[in-house]
Short mmCIF file of C-alpha atoms and ligand atoms in Angstrom, two decimals:
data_model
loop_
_atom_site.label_atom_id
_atom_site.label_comp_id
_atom_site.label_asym_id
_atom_site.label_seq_id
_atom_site.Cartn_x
_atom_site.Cartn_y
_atom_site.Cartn_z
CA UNK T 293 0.00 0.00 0.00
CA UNK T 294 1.04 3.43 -1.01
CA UNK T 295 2.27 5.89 1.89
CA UNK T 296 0.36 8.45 2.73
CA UNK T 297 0.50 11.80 0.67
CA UNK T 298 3.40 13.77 2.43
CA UNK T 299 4.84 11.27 4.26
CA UNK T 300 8.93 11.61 3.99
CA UNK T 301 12.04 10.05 5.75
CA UNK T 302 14.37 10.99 8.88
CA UNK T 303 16.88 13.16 8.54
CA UNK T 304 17.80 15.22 5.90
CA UNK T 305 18.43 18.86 4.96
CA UNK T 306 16.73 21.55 3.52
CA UNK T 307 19.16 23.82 1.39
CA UNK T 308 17.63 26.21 -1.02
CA UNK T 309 16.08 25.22 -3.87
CA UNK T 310 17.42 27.47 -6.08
CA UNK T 311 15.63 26.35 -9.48
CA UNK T 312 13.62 29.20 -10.47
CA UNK T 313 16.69 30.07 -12.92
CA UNK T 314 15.75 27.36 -15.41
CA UNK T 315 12.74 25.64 -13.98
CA UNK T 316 10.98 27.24 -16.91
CA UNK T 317 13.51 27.34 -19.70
CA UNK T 318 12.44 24.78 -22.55
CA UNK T 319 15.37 22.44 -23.61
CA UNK T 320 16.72 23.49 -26.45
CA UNK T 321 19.73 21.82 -29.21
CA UNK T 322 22.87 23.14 -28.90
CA UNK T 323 24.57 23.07 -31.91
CA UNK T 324 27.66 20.51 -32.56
CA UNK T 325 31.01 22.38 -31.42
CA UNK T 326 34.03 22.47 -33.19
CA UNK T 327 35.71 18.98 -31.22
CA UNK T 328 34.52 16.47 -29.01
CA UNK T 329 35.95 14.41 -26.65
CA UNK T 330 35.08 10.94 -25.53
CA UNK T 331 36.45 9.20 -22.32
CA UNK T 332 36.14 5.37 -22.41
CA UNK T 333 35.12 5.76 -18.72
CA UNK T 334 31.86 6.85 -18.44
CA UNK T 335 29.87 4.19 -16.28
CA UNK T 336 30.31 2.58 -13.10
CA UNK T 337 32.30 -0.89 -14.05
CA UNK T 338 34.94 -1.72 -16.69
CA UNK T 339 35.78 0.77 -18.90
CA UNK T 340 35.09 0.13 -22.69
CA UNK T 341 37.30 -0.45 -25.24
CA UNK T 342 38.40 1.39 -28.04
CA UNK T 343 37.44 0.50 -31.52
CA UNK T 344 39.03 3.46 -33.39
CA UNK T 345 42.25 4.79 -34.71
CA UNK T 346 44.13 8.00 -35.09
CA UNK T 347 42.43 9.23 -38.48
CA UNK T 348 39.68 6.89 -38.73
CA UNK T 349 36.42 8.98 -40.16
CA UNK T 350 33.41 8.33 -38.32
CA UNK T 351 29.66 9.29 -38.47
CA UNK T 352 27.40 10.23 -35.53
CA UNK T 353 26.16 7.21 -33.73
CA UNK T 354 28.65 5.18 -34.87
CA UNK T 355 30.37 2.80 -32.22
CA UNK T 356 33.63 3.62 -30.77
CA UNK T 357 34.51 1.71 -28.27
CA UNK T 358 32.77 -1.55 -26.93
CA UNK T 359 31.72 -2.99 -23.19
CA UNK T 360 34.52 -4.62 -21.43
CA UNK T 361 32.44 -7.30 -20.47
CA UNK T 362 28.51 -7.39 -18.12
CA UNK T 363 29.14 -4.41 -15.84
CA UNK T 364 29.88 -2.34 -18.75
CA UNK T 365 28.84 -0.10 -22.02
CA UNK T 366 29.72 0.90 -25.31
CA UNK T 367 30.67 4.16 -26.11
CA UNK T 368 29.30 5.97 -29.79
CA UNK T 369 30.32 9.02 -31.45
CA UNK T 370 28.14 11.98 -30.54
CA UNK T 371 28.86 13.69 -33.87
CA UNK T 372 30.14 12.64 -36.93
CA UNK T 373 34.14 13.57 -37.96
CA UNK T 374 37.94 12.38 -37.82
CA UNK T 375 39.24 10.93 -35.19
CA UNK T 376 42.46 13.48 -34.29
CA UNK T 377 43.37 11.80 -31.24
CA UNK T 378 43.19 8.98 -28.41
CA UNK T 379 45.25 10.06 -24.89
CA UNK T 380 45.09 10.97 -22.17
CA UNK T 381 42.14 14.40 -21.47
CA UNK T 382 40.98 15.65 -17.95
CA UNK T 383 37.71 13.66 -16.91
CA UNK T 384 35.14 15.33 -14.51
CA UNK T 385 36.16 13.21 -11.63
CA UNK T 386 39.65 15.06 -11.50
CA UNK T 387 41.62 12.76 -13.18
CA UNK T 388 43.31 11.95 -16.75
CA UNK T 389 41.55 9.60 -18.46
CA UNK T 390 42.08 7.31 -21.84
CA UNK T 391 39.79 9.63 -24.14
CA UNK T 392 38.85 9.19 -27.81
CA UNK T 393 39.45 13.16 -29.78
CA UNK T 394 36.49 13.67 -33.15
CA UNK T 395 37.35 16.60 -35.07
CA UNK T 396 34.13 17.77 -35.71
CA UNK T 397 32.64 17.72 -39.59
CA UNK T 398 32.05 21.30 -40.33
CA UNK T 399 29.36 20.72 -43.27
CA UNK T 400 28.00 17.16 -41.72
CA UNK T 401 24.31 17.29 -41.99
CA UNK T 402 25.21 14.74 -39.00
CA UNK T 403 22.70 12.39 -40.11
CA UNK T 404 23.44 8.71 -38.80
CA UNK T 405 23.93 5.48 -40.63
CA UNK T 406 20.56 4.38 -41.25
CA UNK T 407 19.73 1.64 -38.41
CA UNK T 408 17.78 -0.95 -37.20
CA UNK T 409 14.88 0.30 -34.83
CA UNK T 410 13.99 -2.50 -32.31
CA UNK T 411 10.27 -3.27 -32.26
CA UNK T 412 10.15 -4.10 -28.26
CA UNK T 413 6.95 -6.03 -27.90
CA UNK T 414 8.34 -8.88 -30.40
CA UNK T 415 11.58 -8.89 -27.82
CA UNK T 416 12.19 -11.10 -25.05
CA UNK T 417 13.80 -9.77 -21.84
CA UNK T 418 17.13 -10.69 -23.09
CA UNK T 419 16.73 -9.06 -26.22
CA UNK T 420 15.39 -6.11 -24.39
CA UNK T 421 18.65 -5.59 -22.12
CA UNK T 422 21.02 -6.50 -25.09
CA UNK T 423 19.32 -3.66 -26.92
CA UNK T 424 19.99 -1.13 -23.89
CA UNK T 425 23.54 -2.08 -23.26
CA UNK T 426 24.52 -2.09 -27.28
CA UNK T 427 22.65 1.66 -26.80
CA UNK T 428 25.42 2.63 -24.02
CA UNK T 429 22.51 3.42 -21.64
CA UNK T 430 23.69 4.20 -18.40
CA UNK T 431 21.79 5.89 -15.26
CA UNK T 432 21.03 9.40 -16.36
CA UNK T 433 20.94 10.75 -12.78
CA UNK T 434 24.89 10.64 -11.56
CA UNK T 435 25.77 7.32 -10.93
CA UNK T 436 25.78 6.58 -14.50
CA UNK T 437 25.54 2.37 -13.34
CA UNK T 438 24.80 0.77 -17.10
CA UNK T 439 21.13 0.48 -17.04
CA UNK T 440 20.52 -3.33 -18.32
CA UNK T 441 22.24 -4.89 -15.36
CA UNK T 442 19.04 -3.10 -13.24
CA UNK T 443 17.17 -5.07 -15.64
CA UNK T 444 18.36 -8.35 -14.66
CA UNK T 445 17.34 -8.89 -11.37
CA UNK T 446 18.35 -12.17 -9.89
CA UNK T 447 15.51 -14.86 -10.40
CA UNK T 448 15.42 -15.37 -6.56
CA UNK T 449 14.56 -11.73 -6.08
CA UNK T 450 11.58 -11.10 -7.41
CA UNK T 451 10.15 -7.33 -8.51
CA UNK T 452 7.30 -5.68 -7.46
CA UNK T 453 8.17 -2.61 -7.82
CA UNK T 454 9.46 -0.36 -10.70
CA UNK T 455 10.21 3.26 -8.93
CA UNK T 456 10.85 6.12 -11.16
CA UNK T 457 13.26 8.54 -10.00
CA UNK T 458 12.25 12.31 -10.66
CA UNK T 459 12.99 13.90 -7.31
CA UNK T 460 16.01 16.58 -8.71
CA UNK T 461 16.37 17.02 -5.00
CA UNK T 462 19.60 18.86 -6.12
CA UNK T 463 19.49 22.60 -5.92
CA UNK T 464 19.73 24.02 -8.98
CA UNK T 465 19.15 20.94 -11.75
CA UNK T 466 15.96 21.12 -13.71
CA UNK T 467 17.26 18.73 -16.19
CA UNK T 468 14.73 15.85 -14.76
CA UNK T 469 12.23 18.29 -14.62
CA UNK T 470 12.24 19.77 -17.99
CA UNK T 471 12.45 16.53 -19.21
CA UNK T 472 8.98 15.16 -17.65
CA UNK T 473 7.54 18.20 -18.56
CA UNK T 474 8.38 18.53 -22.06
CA UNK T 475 8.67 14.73 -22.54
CA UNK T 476 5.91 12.79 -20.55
CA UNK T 477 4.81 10.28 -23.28
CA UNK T 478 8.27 9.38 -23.83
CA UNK T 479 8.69 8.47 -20.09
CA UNK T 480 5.64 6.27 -20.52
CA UNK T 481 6.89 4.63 -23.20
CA UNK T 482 10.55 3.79 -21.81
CA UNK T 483 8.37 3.11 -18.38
CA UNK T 484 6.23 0.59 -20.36
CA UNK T 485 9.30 -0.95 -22.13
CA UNK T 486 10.90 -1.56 -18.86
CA UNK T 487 8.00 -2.94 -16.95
CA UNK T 488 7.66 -5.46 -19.81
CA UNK T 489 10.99 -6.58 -19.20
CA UNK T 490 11.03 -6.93 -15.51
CA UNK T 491 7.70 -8.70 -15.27
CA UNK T 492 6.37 -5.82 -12.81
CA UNK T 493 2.55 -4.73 -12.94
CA UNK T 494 3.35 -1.45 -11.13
CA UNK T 495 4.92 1.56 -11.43
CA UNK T 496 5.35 5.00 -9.08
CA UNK T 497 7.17 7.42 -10.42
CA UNK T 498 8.23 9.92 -7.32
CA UNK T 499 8.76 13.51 -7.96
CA UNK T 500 8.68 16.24 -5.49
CA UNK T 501 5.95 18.87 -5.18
CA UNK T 502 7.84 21.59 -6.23
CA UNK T 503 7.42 20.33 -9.71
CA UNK T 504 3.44 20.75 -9.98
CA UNK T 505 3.98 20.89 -13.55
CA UNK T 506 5.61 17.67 -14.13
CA UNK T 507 3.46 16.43 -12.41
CA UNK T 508 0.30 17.02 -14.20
CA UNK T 509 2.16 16.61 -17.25
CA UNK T 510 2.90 12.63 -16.36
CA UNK T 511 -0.63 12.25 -14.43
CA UNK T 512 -1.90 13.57 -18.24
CA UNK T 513 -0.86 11.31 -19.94
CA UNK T 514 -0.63 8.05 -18.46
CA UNK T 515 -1.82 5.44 -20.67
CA UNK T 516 -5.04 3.16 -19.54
CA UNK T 517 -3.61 0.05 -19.34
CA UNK T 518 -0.21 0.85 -17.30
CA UNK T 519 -0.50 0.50 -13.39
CA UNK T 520 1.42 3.34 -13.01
CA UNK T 521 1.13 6.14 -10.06
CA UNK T 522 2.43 9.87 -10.19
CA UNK T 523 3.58 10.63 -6.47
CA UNK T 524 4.23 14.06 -4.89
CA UNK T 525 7.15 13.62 -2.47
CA UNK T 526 7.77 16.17 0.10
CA UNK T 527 10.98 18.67 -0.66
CA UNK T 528 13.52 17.60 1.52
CA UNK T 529 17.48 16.62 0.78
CA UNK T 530 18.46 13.65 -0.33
CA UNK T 531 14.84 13.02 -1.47
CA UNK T 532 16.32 11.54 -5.07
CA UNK T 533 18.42 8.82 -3.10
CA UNK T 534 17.87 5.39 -3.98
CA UNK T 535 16.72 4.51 0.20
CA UNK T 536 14.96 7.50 0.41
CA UNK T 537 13.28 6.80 -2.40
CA UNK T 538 12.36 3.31 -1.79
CA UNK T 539 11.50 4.26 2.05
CA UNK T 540 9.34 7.18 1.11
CA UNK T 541 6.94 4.87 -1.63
CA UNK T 542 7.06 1.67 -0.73
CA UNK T 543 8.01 1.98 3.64
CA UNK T 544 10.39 -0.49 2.84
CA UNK T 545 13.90 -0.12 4.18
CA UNK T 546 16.86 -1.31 2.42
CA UNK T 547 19.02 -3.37 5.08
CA UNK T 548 22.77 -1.89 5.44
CA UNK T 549 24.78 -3.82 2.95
CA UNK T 550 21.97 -4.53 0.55
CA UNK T 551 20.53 -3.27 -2.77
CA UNK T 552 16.99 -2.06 -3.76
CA UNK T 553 16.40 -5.72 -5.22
CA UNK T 554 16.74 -6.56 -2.22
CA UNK T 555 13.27 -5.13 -1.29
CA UNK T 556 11.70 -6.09 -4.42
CA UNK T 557 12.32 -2.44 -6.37
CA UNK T 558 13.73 -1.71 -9.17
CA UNK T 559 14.66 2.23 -9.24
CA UNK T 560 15.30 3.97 -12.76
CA UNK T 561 16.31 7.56 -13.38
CA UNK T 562 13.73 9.38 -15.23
CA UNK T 563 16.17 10.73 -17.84
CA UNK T 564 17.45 6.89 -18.57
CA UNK T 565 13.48 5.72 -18.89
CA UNK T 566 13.17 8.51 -21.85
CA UNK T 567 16.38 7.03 -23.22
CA UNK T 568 15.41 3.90 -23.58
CA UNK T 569 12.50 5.07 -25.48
CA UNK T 570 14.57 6.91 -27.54
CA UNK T 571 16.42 3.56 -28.44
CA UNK T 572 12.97 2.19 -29.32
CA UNK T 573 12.05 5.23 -31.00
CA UNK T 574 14.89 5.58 -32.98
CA UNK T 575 17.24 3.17 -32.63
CA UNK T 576 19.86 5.93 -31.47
CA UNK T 577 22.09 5.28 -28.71
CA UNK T 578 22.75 7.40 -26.27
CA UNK T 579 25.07 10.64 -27.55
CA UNK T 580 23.16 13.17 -25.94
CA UNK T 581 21.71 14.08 -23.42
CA UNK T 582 19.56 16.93 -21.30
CA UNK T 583 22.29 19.13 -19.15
CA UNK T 584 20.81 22.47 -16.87
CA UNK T 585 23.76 24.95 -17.61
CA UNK T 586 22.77 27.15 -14.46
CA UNK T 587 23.96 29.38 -11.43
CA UNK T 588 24.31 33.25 -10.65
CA UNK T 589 28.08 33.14 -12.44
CA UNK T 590 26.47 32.13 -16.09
CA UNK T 591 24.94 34.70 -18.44
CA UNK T 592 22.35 32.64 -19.76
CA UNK T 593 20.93 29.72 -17.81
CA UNK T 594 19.70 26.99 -19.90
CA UNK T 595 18.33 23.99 -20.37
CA UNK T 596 20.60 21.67 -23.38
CA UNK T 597 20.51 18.82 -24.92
CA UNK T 598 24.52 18.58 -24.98
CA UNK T 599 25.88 15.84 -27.67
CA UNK T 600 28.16 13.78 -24.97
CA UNK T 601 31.80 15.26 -25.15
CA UNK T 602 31.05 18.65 -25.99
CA UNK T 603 33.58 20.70 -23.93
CA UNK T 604 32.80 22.68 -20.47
CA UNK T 605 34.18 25.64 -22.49
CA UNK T 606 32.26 25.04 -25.06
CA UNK T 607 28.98 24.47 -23.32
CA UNK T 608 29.92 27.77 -21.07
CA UNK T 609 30.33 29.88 -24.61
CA UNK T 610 26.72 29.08 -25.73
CA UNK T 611 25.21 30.16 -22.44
CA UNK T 612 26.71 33.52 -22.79
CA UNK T 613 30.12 32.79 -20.83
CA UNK T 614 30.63 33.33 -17.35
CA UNK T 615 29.88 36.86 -15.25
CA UNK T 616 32.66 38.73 -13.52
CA UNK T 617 32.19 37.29 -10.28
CA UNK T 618 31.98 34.08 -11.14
CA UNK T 619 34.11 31.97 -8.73
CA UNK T 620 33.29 28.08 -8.87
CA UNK T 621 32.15 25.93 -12.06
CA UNK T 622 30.49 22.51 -10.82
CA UNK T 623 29.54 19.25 -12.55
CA UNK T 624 26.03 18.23 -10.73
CA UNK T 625 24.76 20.32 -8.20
CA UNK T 626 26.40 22.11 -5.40
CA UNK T 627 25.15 18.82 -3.16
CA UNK T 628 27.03 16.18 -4.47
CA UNK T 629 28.87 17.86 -7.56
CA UNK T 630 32.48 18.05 -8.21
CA UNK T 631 34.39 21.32 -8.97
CA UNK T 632 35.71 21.84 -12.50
CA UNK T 633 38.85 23.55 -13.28
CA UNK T 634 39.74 22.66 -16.63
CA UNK T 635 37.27 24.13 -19.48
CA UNK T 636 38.75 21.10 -21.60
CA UNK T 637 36.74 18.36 -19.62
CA UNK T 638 33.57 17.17 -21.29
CA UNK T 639 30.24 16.68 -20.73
CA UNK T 640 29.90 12.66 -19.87
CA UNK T 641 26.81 10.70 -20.08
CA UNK T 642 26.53 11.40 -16.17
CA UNK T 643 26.67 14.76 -16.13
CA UNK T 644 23.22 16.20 -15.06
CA UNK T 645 24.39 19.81 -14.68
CA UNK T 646 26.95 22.40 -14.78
CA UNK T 647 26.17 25.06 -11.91
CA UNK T 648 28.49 28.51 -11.53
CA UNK T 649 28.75 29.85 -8.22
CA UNK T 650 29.32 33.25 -7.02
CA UNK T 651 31.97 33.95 -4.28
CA UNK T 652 28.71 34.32 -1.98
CA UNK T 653 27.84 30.71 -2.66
CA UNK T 654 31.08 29.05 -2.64
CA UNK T 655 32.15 27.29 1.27
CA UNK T 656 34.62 29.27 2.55
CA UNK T 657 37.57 26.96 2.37
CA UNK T 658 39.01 28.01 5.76
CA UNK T 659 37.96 24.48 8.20
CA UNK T 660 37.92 24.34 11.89
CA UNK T 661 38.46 21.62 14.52
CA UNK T 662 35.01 19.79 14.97
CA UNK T 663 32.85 21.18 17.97
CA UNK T 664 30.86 18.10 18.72
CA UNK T 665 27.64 19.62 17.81
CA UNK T 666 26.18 16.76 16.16
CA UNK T 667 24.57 18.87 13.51
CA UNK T 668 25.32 15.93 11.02
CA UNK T 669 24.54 13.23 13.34
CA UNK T 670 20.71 14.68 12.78
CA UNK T 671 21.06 15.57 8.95
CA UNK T 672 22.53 11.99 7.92
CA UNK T 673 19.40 10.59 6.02
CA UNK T 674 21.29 7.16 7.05
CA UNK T 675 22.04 7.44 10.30
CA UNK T 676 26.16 7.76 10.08
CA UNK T 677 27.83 8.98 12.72
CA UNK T 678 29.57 11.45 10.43
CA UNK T 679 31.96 13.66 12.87
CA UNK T 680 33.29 10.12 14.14
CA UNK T 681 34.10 8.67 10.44
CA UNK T 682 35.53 12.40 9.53
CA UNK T 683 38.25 11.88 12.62
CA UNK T 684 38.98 8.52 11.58
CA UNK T 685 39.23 9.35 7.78
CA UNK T 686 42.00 12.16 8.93
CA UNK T 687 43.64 9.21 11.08
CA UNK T 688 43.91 7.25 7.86
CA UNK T 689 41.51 4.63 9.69
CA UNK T 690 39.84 3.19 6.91
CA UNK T 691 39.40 -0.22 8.22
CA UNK T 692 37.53 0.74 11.14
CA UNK T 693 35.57 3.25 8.86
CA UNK T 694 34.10 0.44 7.63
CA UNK T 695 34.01 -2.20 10.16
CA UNK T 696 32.62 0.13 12.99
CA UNK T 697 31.38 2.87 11.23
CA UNK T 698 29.26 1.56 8.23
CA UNK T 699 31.24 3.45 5.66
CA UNK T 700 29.99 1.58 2.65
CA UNK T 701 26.43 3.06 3.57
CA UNK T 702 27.60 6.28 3.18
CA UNK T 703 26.06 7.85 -0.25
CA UNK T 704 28.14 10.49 0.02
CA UNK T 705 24.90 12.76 -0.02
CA UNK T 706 27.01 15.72 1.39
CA UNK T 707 24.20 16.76 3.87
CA UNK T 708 27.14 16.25 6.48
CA UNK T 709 29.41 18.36 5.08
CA UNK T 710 26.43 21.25 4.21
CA UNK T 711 25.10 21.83 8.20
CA UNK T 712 29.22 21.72 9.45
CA UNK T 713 30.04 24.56 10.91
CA UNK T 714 33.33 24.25 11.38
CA UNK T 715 33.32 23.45 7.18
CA UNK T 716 34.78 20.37 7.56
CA UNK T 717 34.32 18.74 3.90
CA UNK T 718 32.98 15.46 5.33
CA UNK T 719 31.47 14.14 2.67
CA UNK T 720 35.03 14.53 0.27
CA UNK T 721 36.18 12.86 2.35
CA UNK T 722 34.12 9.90 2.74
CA UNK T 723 34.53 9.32 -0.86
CA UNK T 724 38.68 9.58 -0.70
CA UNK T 725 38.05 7.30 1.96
CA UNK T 726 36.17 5.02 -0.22
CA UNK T 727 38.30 4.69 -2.95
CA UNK T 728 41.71 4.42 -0.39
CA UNK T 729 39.55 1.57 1.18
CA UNK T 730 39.04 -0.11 -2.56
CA UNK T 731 42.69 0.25 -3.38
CA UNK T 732 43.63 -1.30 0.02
CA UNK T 733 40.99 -4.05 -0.19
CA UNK T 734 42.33 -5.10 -3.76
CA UNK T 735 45.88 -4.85 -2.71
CA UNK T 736 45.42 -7.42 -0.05
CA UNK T 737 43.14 -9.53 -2.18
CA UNK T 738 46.26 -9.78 -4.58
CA UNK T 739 48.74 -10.54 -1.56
CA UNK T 740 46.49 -12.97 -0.30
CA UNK T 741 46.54 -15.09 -3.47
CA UNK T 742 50.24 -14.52 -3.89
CA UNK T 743 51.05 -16.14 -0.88
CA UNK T 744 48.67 -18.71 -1.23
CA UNK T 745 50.42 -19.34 -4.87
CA UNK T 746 53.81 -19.50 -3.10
CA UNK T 747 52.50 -22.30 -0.41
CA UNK T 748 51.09 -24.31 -3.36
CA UNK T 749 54.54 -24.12 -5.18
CA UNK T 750 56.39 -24.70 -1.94
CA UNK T 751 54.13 -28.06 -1.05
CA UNK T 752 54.47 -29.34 -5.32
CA UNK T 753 58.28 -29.21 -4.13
CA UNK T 754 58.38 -31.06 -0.95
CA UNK T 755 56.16 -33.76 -2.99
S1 LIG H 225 27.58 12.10 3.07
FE1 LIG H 225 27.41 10.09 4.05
S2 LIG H 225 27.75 10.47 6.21
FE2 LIG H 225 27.31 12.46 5.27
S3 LIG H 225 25.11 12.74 5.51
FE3 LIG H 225 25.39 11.77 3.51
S4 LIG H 225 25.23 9.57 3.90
FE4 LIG H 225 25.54 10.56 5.89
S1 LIG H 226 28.65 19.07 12.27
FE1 LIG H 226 30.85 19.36 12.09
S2 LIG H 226 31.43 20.30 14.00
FE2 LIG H 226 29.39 19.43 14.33
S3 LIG H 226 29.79 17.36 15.14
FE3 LIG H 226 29.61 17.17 12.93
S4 LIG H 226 31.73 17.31 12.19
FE4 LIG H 226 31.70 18.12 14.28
#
């Protein structure tokens, strides 16, 4: 049974909205730039493979670089050209990355090959998630995790529930909202697709009541014979979160540890659910995608649809370039984004947003010692004891991060990190914390079966 109207979760912050910018800016096509440039990691998992060479001509749509494997995607080109380079280019999570270079086509109409468009009611389930991995569809909201492994639940985990995420809890990002606005059949569609494949008779889609407007615009146009449910969710921070989510709809809470499967739900991003029908519809893959180009430093806030690679620079020129006060460029929202100082880095599949702060917005970088005021003990939406895991991350004490202190349930929401008053950037570092954890994990893993190698070898001797 459905929660009652209203009815949120624990926790949780309440930072300023700060959407009227581009809540009601219609997408519009920004044209192709000059260059693009492709990373092979895009997605959570392996990164894919490259297909192409130094020189190779290639049109838009056209594959570049495969999946590595299940827990991966291909990448395609997001506008047709030459291929002038494949090397190392600044990715959006601060690092270099391997990255595919297209010299842009200046006269290419840009039309793809002509393709194959899937007719999904003939398709079986395999088909159906063959047909969204070959399309590179990843989750549209951040995460970018490729989309058909959601699909394929395990058969001892049955679904009941297909949850549609269109929260945009994130201040700032309309790019959800513009989308279920301006596209609600297509949502249906990719909604109806997907609850084909999963075998699930129901379908909530959960978006927060300071979008009235999507949601009349979904509740419009739902077709007859979908079970599916338009919920208002109450504004809070971090509404859009998978657990929140889940909890919120369905009062279901996903154990520590565990996945939304788990609980019999599915959850989609609303922007990946139009993708998919886009696949359908067209039998393009994804190469572009909906980006909010927003904040008080950019001249004109907008709503794009960005071919994937285009250039922060790039996408900055078209919005009217930055004001004079400008002081911070961000890739998401000011929540969970990461800051951006290199106008070469592109615009990746999970890139919902670029935001430019003012000095006035912008944390003052100057930290203090932690007070004890256990401001983020009651804003952790999962009940962290955040001021303990910050002292142990600065102690280098991942290990008991984890063991003790639940680190792996830590979504790295940043509601932490936004009530600190002594600015302590909790939530960065949680995630260094996560990855040090990873690297330190997978370095004993590989110990582990060296030695084990070395007492196998040693016992073949004494045979
Ligand atoms: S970043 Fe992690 S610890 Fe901080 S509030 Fe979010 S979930 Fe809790
Ligand atoms: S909010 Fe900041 S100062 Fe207060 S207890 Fe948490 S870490 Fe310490």
């Amino acid at each position: 049974m459905l929660n009652l109207f209203g009815h949120t979760f624990r926790h949780g912050v309440h930072p300023p909205e700060s959407k009227g910018l581009t809540e009601h800016v219609p997408i519009r096509r920004m044209p192709f730039p000059d260059r693009i440039a492709l990373p092979l990691r895009q997605h959570a998992g392996k990164p894919a493979k490259c297909l192409v060479h130094k020189g190779d001509r290639v049109q838009r749509g056209d594959k570049i670089a495969e999946a590595d494997g299940y827990v991966s995607v291909p990448i395609h080109a997001s506008a047709a050209g030459t291929v002038v380079d494949i090397g190392w280019w600044p990715h959006p999570d601060g690092s270099m990355t391997e990255t595919v270079v297209i010299d842009v086509e200046e006269y290419s109409p840009q039309i793809p090959r002509p393709r194959m468009v899937p007719n999904w009611s003939g398709l079986t389930p395999d088909q159906v998630r063959a047909a969204v991995q070959d399309g590179g569809v990843v989750g549209l909201g951040g995460a970018a995790f490729p989309t058909h492994v959601k699909l394929a639940p395990p058969k001892d985990l049955p679904i009941e529930w297909l949850l549609v995420n269109g929260a945009e809890c994130e201040p700032y990002l309309t790019t959800d909202h513009r989308t279920m606005v301006e596209y609600p059949d297509r949502v249906h569609f990719g909604l109806r697709i997907m609850m084909q494949c999963l075998g699930v008779k129901r379908a909530v889609i959960g978006v927060e009541l300071n979008k009235p407007d999507a949601i009349a615009a979904l509740e419009r146009t739902i077709p007859d014979d979908l079970d599916v449910t338009v919920q208002g969710l109450t504004v809070k921070y971090p509404q859009g979160a998978e657990k929140m989510l889940i909890e919120v709809v369905t009062g279901r809470e996903v154990p520590s540890g565990k996945l939304p499967m788990h609980v019999g739900t599915v959850v989609q991003n609303v922007g990946s659910i139009a993708t998919i029908a886009e696949i359908f519809e067209t039998g393009l893959p994804l190469i572009e995608r909906v980006v909010t180009v927003t904040g008080p430093g950019v001249r004109k806030p907008s709503n794009l649809i960005v071919p994937v690679g285009t250039m922060l620079g790039d996408v900055l020129d078209y919005c009217g370039g930055l004001t004079e006060d400008a002081a911070e460029i961000v890739f998401g929202g000011p929540m969970m984004g990461s800051s951006q100082p290199d106008m070469r880095t592109p615009i990746t599949k999970g890139t919902t947003g670029v935001v430019v702060l003012t000095a006035s917005e912008v944390k003052p970088k100057r930290t203090y010692p932690c007070i004890k005021c256990g401001h983020c003990l009651e804003a952790c939406p999962v009940f962290l004891n955040p001021s303990q895991l910050g002292l142990l991350a600065q102690a280098g004490r991942y290990d008991v991060m984890q063991e003790r202190y639940h680190l792996q349930d830590c979504m790295l929401c940043g509601s932490c990190s936004y009530v600190c008053p002594s600015n302590i950037p909790l939530s960065q570092m949680f995630a260094l914390s996560k990855t040090a954890l990873r690297k330190q994990q997978t370095a004993a893993a590989a110990k582990e079966k060296e030695t084990e190698k070395e007492k196998e070898q040693e016992g073949a001797k004494v045979a």
